[in-house]
Amino acid sequence: MNKFLSSILIATVGIFTVNAQTKVMKIEYKDGSSEVKNVADVSRITFADQSEDPSDADKMVDLGLSVKWASYNIGASNPWEYGNFYAYGEIEPKTEYTLKNYQWYYDNDGEDHDQWEEYLKLGATFTGTNYDVAHVKWGNQWRVPTRDEWTELINNCEFEWTGMNGVTGAKITSRINGNSIFLPAAGNMVDAEHTHDQLGCFYWTSSEYEQSDITQECRNYRANIDATNHSANGYDYPEVGFSIRAVYGPVPEEELPSYTAPEMVDLGLSVKWANCNLGAKSASETGDFICWGELMEKQYSHKYNYKWYDPLTDKTVEIGDQISDTQYDAAKAILGDGWRLPTEDEMKELLEKCTWTEETYGFTVTGPNGNSIYLPACGFQGYKGAPRAAIEPGYYMTGNSDVRVNYEGKKMIDNAVTLRFTRGAGNKFKTPEMNYFSKAGGIQIRPVHK
């Protein structure tokens, strides 16, 4: 049937009757051969351009796992073809794979810096985002598999080091349903050198190497399969060129933390305020550093791992001018039961109708009715992670985006309205004020409740 479908474009087709009951179709090929098909066996003839990508169903294999696996590499059209090599988080192949031409290399302009600071780290995973070449090239739910999805494949399949169409590689057969895929031993690209050709399969996962100290060298997990080994425990520099084998399925959902709801404090205002920050257990604790429109804390925060940054356009994606009590509200998502982000107006009310008493590490805020809450000055989380200094300024999130316009008349969508109390001479706090802060920076949330 495959020969028929692929060859019909260059064939002469004729329909005739063998007897009174049966109609057949004779296909005459340019090489002089012919083929006869019963018309009753053919449901449809489609004249298609052979350069078109096959449908999603044609290129996915069900191995009985949590996701379907592609039958060939990104950039290939058959299982035994190598396809393209890609650096981590890039969507185009290259002839050389060096640190200096890595798209997410950060040139520090000769300043003193650690090695890890040369990389714009892209977050715990980029699967399903516009850093994901499978998602960008194939669309729908195609994406680069996570390390967990590679591990699931490895733990539930049998591996045979064999060949296909003269290419060495691994035949991977599911223990669950017997279906299989083939991975060609394409090797990898380091600088301009093609290494390990026909010796090993190297595939990027979409997962960053887990390390407690983010100032260690930047690495990302890869799957490595050869004649004797098959594992997703290895990791490598992100500028190296590896193959990509896509999976099909929804992006795994974030597992939100489970926190005990804070106490409500009635300050005599339009809403009740939590007695501590989101993620804290007491008023003096820092709590979680969260970016605007995200639902949980990350190890570090900056533009390039911000959920609502699009690397294809180099712009922030708009998710609304006001996100309190929406799906983008971390306080609502984690605490539920009426808790949410304060609005800009509610934060202004706290600022203007309460008495603010400066403490060493924050402010005691006393409402019109005499009740009070404490807001610690926790700083903000950036590329180097949570702040480490003992003395920090304070930043508190509202649900309101910056709706001002610049000199070109465009909205200044990269920032959100924020309560700030910065420090001046002698580390004394300046007067708390409503201002703006980058949506991509991790700051504190003090939830409110109606």
Coordinates of C-alpha atoms in Angstrom, one line a residue:
M1 CA 0.0 0.0 0.0
N2 CA 2.9 2.4 0.7
K3 CA 4.4 1.8 -2.7
F4 CA 1.0 2.6 -4.2
L5 CA 0.5 5.8 -2.3
S6 CA 4.0 7.1 -3.0
S7 CA 4.1 6.1 -6.6
I8 CA 0.7 7.1 -7.8
L9 CA 2.0 10.6 -8.6
I10 CA 4.1 9.2 -11.5
A11 CA 1.8 6.5 -12.7
T12 CA -0.8 6.2 -15.4
V13 CA -4.1 5.1 -13.9
G14 CA -6.9 3.2 -15.7
I15 CA -10.1 1.7 -14.5
F16 CA -11.6 -1.3 -16.3
T17 CA -13.9 -4.2 -15.6
V18 CA -12.6 -7.8 -15.3
N19 CA -16.1 -9.3 -15.1
A20 CA -19.6 -8.1 -14.4
Q21 CA -19.1 -8.1 -10.6
T22 CA -15.5 -6.6 -10.1
K23 CA -14.0 -3.3 -11.1
V24 CA -10.2 -3.0 -10.9
M25 CA -7.7 -0.2 -11.3
K26 CA -4.5 -0.8 -13.3
I27 CA -1.6 1.5 -12.4
E28 CA 1.2 1.7 -15.0
Y29 CA 4.5 3.1 -13.7
K30 CA 7.1 4.9 -15.7
D31 CA 9.6 2.0 -15.3
G32 CA 7.3 -0.2 -17.4
S33 CA 5.8 -2.2 -14.5
S34 CA 2.2 -2.2 -13.6
E35 CA -0.1 -3.0 -10.7
V36 CA -3.8 -3.9 -10.4
K37 CA -6.0 -3.0 -7.4
N38 CA -9.6 -3.8 -6.8
V39 CA -11.5 -0.5 -6.8
A40 CA -13.5 -1.7 -3.8
D41 CA -10.2 -1.8 -1.8
V42 CA -9.4 1.9 -2.4
S43 CA -11.2 4.5 -0.4
R44 CA -9.5 7.6 -1.7
I45 CA -6.8 8.7 -4.1
T46 CA -4.9 11.8 -3.0
F47 CA -2.4 13.7 -5.2
A48 CA -0.1 15.3 -2.7
D49 CA 3.3 17.1 -2.9
Q50 CA 5.9 14.6 -1.6
S51 CA 7.8 17.4 0.1
E52 CA 4.9 18.0 2.6
D53 CA 5.3 16.7 6.1
P54 CA 3.3 13.6 6.8
S55 CA 0.4 13.9 9.2
D56 CA 1.0 13.7 12.9
A57 CA -0.5 10.2 13.0
D58 CA 1.9 9.0 10.3
K59 CA 5.0 10.0 12.2
M60 CA 4.1 8.9 15.8
V61 CA 4.6 5.5 17.4
D62 CA 2.6 4.3 20.4
L63 CA 4.9 2.5 22.8
G64 CA 2.3 2.3 25.5
L65 CA 3.9 5.1 27.4
S66 CA 2.7 8.5 28.7
V67 CA 3.6 10.1 25.3
K68 CA 3.8 9.0 21.7
W69 CA 7.3 8.9 20.2
A70 CA 8.2 10.2 16.7
S71 CA 9.4 7.6 14.3
Y72 CA 12.3 9.7 13.1
N73 CA 14.5 12.7 14.1
I74 CA 13.8 16.3 13.6
G75 CA 15.2 17.2 10.2
A76 CA 14.9 13.7 8.9
S77 CA 12.1 11.9 7.0
N78 CA 13.0 8.3 7.7
P79 CA 14.0 6.5 10.9
W80 CA 17.5 5.7 9.7
E81 CA 18.3 9.3 8.7
Y82 CA 20.3 11.4 11.1
G83 CA 18.3 14.6 10.7
N84 CA 19.8 17.8 12.1
F85 CA 21.9 18.6 15.1
Y86 CA 20.8 21.3 17.5
A87 CA 22.3 23.1 20.4
Y88 CA 20.2 23.2 23.6
G89 CA 17.2 25.6 23.2
E90 CA 18.1 26.5 19.6
I91 CA 15.7 25.9 16.7
E92 CA 18.1 26.0 13.7
P93 CA 21.0 23.7 12.8
K94 CA 24.5 25.1 12.2
T95 CA 27.8 24.0 10.7
E96 CA 29.7 24.7 13.9
Y97 CA 28.7 24.4 17.6
T98 CA 30.8 26.7 19.7
L99 CA 30.2 28.6 22.9
K100 CA 30.6 31.9 21.1
N101 CA 28.0 31.1 18.4
Y102 CA 25.6 29.6 20.9
Q103 CA 22.4 31.6 20.7
W104 CA 22.0 31.9 24.5
Y105 CA 25.7 32.7 25.2
Y106 CA 26.0 35.9 27.3
D107 CA 29.0 38.1 26.5
N108 CA 30.1 39.8 29.7
D109 CA 32.2 42.3 27.8
G110 CA 35.4 41.2 29.5
E111 CA 34.0 41.8 33.0
D112 CA 35.1 39.4 35.7
H113 CA 32.6 36.6 35.9
D114 CA 32.2 32.9 36.6
Q115 CA 32.0 30.3 33.8
W116 CA 28.3 29.7 34.4
E117 CA 27.5 33.3 33.8
E118 CA 28.3 32.9 30.1
Y119 CA 25.0 31.1 29.6
L120 CA 21.5 32.6 29.6
K121 CA 20.0 29.6 31.4
L122 CA 16.6 28.7 30.1
G123 CA 14.9 27.2 33.1
A124 CA 14.1 23.8 34.6
T125 CA 12.6 22.7 31.3
F126 CA 11.7 24.3 27.9
T127 CA 9.4 21.5 26.6
G128 CA 6.5 22.9 24.6
T129 CA 7.9 26.5 24.5
N130 CA 9.4 28.4 21.6
Y131 CA 12.9 27.2 22.8
D132 CA 11.7 23.8 21.7
V133 CA 12.6 23.0 18.1
A134 CA 10.1 20.1 17.9
H135 CA 7.3 22.3 19.0
V136 CA 8.3 25.2 16.7
K137 CA 8.9 23.0 13.6
W138 CA 6.1 20.4 14.0
G139 CA 3.5 22.3 16.0
N140 CA 0.5 20.9 17.9
Q141 CA 1.7 18.8 20.9
W142 CA 5.0 17.8 19.5
R143 CA 7.9 18.8 21.8
V144 CA 11.4 17.8 23.0
P145 CA 10.9 15.1 25.7
T146 CA 11.8 15.8 29.3
R147 CA 14.4 13.8 31.1
D148 CA 11.6 11.9 32.9
E149 CA 10.0 10.9 29.5
W150 CA 13.4 9.6 28.2
T151 CA 13.8 7.7 31.5
E152 CA 10.3 6.2 31.1
L153 CA 11.2 5.0 27.6
I154 CA 14.5 3.5 28.8
N155 CA 12.9 1.7 31.7
N156 CA 10.0 0.2 29.7
C157 CA 11.8 -1.0 26.5
E158 CA 14.2 -3.5 25.2
F159 CA 17.3 -2.3 23.3
E160 CA 19.0 -4.0 20.4
W161 CA 22.1 -2.5 18.8
T162 CA 21.5 -3.3 15.1
G163 CA 21.2 -1.6 11.7
M164 CA 18.6 -0.2 9.3
N165 CA 19.3 0.6 5.7
G166 CA 23.0 0.3 6.4
V167 CA 22.9 2.7 9.3
T168 CA 23.9 1.5 12.8
G169 CA 21.6 2.4 15.7
A170 CA 19.3 1.2 18.4
K171 CA 16.0 -0.6 17.9
I172 CA 13.9 0.1 20.9
T173 CA 11.0 -2.2 21.5
S174 CA 8.3 -1.6 24.1
R175 CA 7.8 -4.3 26.7
I176 CA 4.2 -3.0 27.0
N177 CA 2.8 -3.4 23.5
G178 CA 5.7 -4.7 21.3
N179 CA 5.9 -1.6 19.1
S180 CA 9.3 -0.2 18.3
I181 CA 11.3 2.8 17.1
F182 CA 14.8 3.1 15.6
L183 CA 17.4 5.6 16.7
P184 CA 20.3 6.1 14.3
A185 CA 23.8 6.4 15.8
A186 CA 24.3 9.9 14.5
G187 CA 27.0 10.9 17.0
N188 CA 27.2 14.6 17.9
M189 CA 28.8 17.9 16.9
V190 CA 31.5 19.6 19.0
D191 CA 32.8 22.8 17.4
A192 CA 33.0 21.8 13.7
E193 CA 33.8 18.2 14.4
H194 CA 31.3 15.4 13.9
T195 CA 32.2 12.9 16.7
H196 CA 31.0 9.3 17.6
D197 CA 29.5 8.8 14.1
Q198 CA 27.9 5.3 14.0
L199 CA 29.0 4.8 17.6
G200 CA 26.4 6.4 19.7
C201 CA 23.0 8.1 19.8
F202 CA 23.0 11.5 21.6
Y203 CA 19.7 13.3 22.2
W204 CA 18.9 16.4 24.1
T205 CA 16.2 16.2 26.8
S206 CA 14.4 19.5 27.6
S207 CA 15.5 19.3 31.2
E208 CA 18.2 21.4 32.9
Y209 CA 20.8 19.6 35.0
E210 CA 19.6 19.7 38.6
Q211 CA 22.1 21.3 41.0
S212 CA 21.7 22.9 44.4
D213 CA 24.2 25.6 43.6
I214 CA 23.3 27.5 40.4
T215 CA 26.8 29.0 40.3
Q216 CA 28.2 25.6 39.2
E217 CA 28.9 25.0 35.5
C218 CA 25.9 25.2 33.2
R219 CA 24.7 21.7 32.0
N220 CA 21.6 20.1 30.6
Y221 CA 20.5 16.5 30.6
R222 CA 20.9 14.3 27.5
A223 CA 20.0 10.7 26.6
N224 CA 23.0 8.6 25.5
I225 CA 22.4 5.2 23.9
D226 CA 25.0 2.9 22.4
A227 CA 25.8 -0.8 22.1
T228 CA 26.1 -1.2 25.9
N229 CA 24.6 1.8 27.6
H230 CA 21.2 3.5 27.6
S231 CA 20.6 6.3 30.1
A232 CA 19.3 9.8 30.5
N233 CA 21.5 10.5 33.5
G234 CA 24.3 12.2 31.6
Y235 CA 24.6 16.0 31.0
D236 CA 26.5 18.2 28.7
Y237 CA 27.3 21.8 27.7
P238 CA 24.3 23.4 26.0
E239 CA 26.3 24.6 23.0
V240 CA 27.0 21.0 21.8
G241 CA 25.0 19.7 18.8
F242 CA 22.8 16.7 19.5
S243 CA 19.9 15.0 17.7
I244 CA 16.3 15.6 18.7
R245 CA 13.7 12.9 18.8
A246 CA 10.3 14.4 19.5
V247 CA 7.4 13.2 21.6
Y248 CA 3.7 13.9 21.2
G249 CA 1.5 14.8 24.2
P250 CA 0.5 17.6 26.5
V251 CA 3.2 19.5 28.5
P252 CA 3.4 17.9 32.0
E253 CA 1.5 20.1 34.5
E254 CA 3.3 21.9 37.3
E255 CA 3.0 20.3 40.7
L256 CA 2.0 23.2 42.9
P257 CA 3.3 23.3 46.5
S258 CA 0.8 22.5 49.3
Y259 CA 0.7 25.3 51.9
T260 CA -1.4 25.8 55.0
A261 CA -3.6 28.9 54.5
P262 CA -2.3 31.9 56.4
E263 CA -4.3 33.8 59.1
M264 CA -6.5 36.6 57.9
V265 CA -5.9 40.0 59.5
D266 CA -8.7 42.6 59.4
L267 CA -7.0 46.1 59.2
G268 CA -10.3 47.9 58.7
L269 CA -9.8 48.0 54.9
S270 CA -11.7 46.7 51.9
V271 CA -10.0 43.3 52.1
K272 CA -8.3 41.2 54.8
W273 CA -4.6 40.7 54.5
A274 CA -2.6 37.5 55.2
N275 CA -0.3 37.6 58.2
C276 CA 2.6 36.3 56.2
N277 CA 4.0 36.0 52.7
L278 CA 3.0 33.3 50.3
G279 CA 5.2 30.3 51.1
A280 CA 6.1 31.6 54.6
K281 CA 5.0 30.2 57.9
S282 CA 5.5 33.3 60.0
A283 CA 5.4 37.1 59.4
S284 CA 9.2 37.4 59.5
E285 CA 10.0 34.6 57.0
T286 CA 10.8 35.5 53.4
G287 CA 8.4 33.2 51.6
D288 CA 8.5 32.4 47.9
F289 CA 10.0 34.5 45.1
I290 CA 7.5 34.4 42.3
C291 CA 7.4 36.1 38.9
W292 CA 4.3 38.0 37.7
G293 CA 1.8 35.6 36.1
E294 CA 3.7 32.4 37.2
L295 CA 2.4 30.0 39.9
M296 CA 5.5 28.9 41.8
E297 CA 9.0 29.7 42.8
K298 CA 12.0 28.8 40.5
Q299 CA 15.7 28.4 41.3
Y300 CA 16.5 31.7 39.5
S301 CA 14.5 34.3 37.6
H302 CA 15.3 36.4 34.6
K303 CA 13.9 37.4 31.2
Y304 CA 15.0 34.2 29.5
N305 CA 13.4 31.7 31.8
Y306 CA 10.2 33.8 32.3
K307 CA 7.2 31.8 31.3
W308 CA 5.7 34.7 29.3
Y309 CA 8.8 35.6 27.4
D310 CA 8.8 34.5 23.7
P311 CA 12.3 34.0 22.3
L312 CA 11.0 34.0 18.7
T313 CA 9.8 37.6 19.0
D314 CA 12.0 38.7 21.9
K315 CA 8.8 40.1 23.6
T316 CA 6.7 39.5 26.7
V317 CA 3.4 37.8 26.0
E318 CA 0.5 39.8 27.3
I319 CA -1.8 37.7 29.6
G320 CA -4.0 40.6 30.8
D321 CA -3.8 44.0 32.4
Q322 CA -5.0 42.6 35.8
I323 CA -4.5 39.0 36.8
S324 CA -5.8 39.0 40.4
D325 CA -8.3 36.1 40.9
T326 CA -7.4 34.6 37.5
Q327 CA -5.6 31.4 36.4
Y328 CA -2.3 33.4 36.5
D329 CA -2.7 34.3 40.2
A330 CA -0.3 32.3 42.3
A331 CA -2.1 33.0 45.6
K332 CA -5.4 31.8 44.2
A333 CA -3.8 28.7 42.6
I334 CA -1.9 27.6 45.7
L335 CA -4.2 28.7 48.6
G336 CA -7.6 28.7 47.0
D337 CA -10.7 29.4 49.2
G338 CA -10.9 33.1 48.3
W339 CA -7.2 34.0 48.6
R340 CA -5.7 36.0 45.7
L341 CA -3.2 38.7 44.7
P342 CA -3.9 42.2 45.8
T343 CA -4.9 44.7 43.1
E344 CA -3.1 48.0 42.6
D345 CA -6.0 49.8 44.3
E346 CA -5.9 47.5 47.3
M347 CA -2.2 47.9 47.7
K348 CA -2.6 51.7 47.4
E349 CA -5.2 51.5 50.1
L350 CA -2.8 49.6 52.4
L351 CA -0.1 52.3 51.7
E352 CA -2.3 55.4 52.1
K353 CA -4.7 54.4 54.9
C354 CA -2.3 52.7 57.2
T355 CA 0.5 53.8 59.5
W356 CA 3.9 52.5 58.4
T357 CA 6.5 52.0 61.1
E358 CA 10.1 51.3 60.0
E359 CA 11.8 48.3 61.5
T360 CA 15.4 47.0 60.8
Y361 CA 14.3 44.4 58.3
G362 CA 10.9 45.7 57.1
F363 CA 7.8 47.6 58.1
T364 CA 5.0 47.1 60.6
V365 CA 1.8 48.3 58.9
T366 CA -1.1 49.3 61.2
G367 CA -4.6 49.7 59.9
P368 CA -7.3 52.2 60.8
N369 CA -8.7 49.8 63.4
G370 CA -5.4 49.3 65.2
N371 CA -4.6 45.8 63.9
S372 CA -1.3 45.3 62.1
I373 CA 0.8 43.1 59.8
Y374 CA 4.5 42.9 59.2
L375 CA 6.1 43.1 55.7
P376 CA 9.7 41.9 55.7
A377 CA 12.1 43.4 53.2
C378 CA 13.2 40.3 51.2
G379 CA 14.9 41.7 48.1
F380 CA 14.2 40.0 44.7
Q381 CA 15.3 36.9 43.0
G382 CA 17.4 37.3 39.8
Y383 CA 19.7 35.2 37.6
K384 CA 21.9 34.4 40.6
G385 CA 19.0 33.1 42.6
A386 CA 17.5 34.3 45.9
P387 CA 19.3 37.3 47.5
R388 CA 21.9 36.4 50.1
A389 CA 22.5 39.8 51.8
A390 CA 21.2 40.4 55.3
I391 CA 20.0 43.9 54.4
E392 CA 17.6 44.0 51.4
P393 CA 14.9 46.3 50.0
G394 CA 11.3 45.2 49.8
Y395 CA 9.2 44.3 46.7
Y396 CA 5.5 43.2 46.8
M397 CA 3.5 42.1 43.8
T398 CA 0.1 43.4 42.7
G399 CA -2.1 41.8 40.0
N400 CA -1.8 44.9 37.7
S401 CA 0.4 45.1 34.7
D402 CA 2.0 48.3 33.6
V403 CA -0.4 50.0 31.2
R404 CA 1.6 53.1 30.5
V405 CA 2.7 53.8 27.0
N406 CA 6.2 54.8 25.8
Y407 CA 7.1 57.6 23.4
E408 CA 6.0 55.4 20.5
G409 CA 2.6 54.9 22.0
K410 CA 3.3 51.2 22.9
K411 CA 2.3 49.7 26.2
M412 CA 5.2 49.1 28.6
I413 CA 4.2 45.5 29.1
D414 CA 7.5 44.2 30.6
N415 CA 6.7 45.6 34.1
A416 CA 4.0 45.2 36.7
V417 CA 2.8 47.5 39.4
T418 CA 4.7 46.9 42.6
L419 CA 4.9 48.1 46.2
R420 CA 8.5 49.0 46.9
F421 CA 10.5 50.2 49.9
T422 CA 14.1 50.7 48.9
R423 CA 17.0 51.7 51.1
G424 CA 19.1 54.8 51.2
A425 CA 22.0 56.2 53.3
G426 CA 22.8 54.1 56.3
N427 CA 20.5 51.3 55.0
K428 CA 17.5 53.4 56.2
F429 CA 14.3 52.7 54.3
K430 CA 13.0 55.4 52.0
T431 CA 9.3 56.1 52.0
P432 CA 7.3 53.1 50.7
E433 CA 5.8 53.8 47.3
M434 CA 3.8 52.3 44.4
N435 CA 6.2 51.8 41.5
Y436 CA 7.0 49.2 38.8
F437 CA 9.2 46.1 38.6
S438 CA 10.1 43.6 35.9
K439 CA 7.6 40.8 35.5
A440 CA 10.5 38.4 35.0
G441 CA 12.0 39.1 38.5
G442 CA 10.9 37.0 41.5
I443 CA 9.4 39.0 44.3
Q444 CA 7.0 38.5 47.3
I445 CA 3.3 38.0 47.3
R446 CA 1.2 39.1 50.3
P447 CA -2.2 37.5 49.7
V448 CA -5.5 39.2 50.4
H449 CA -9.0 37.8 51.1
K450 CA -12.4 39.3 50.7

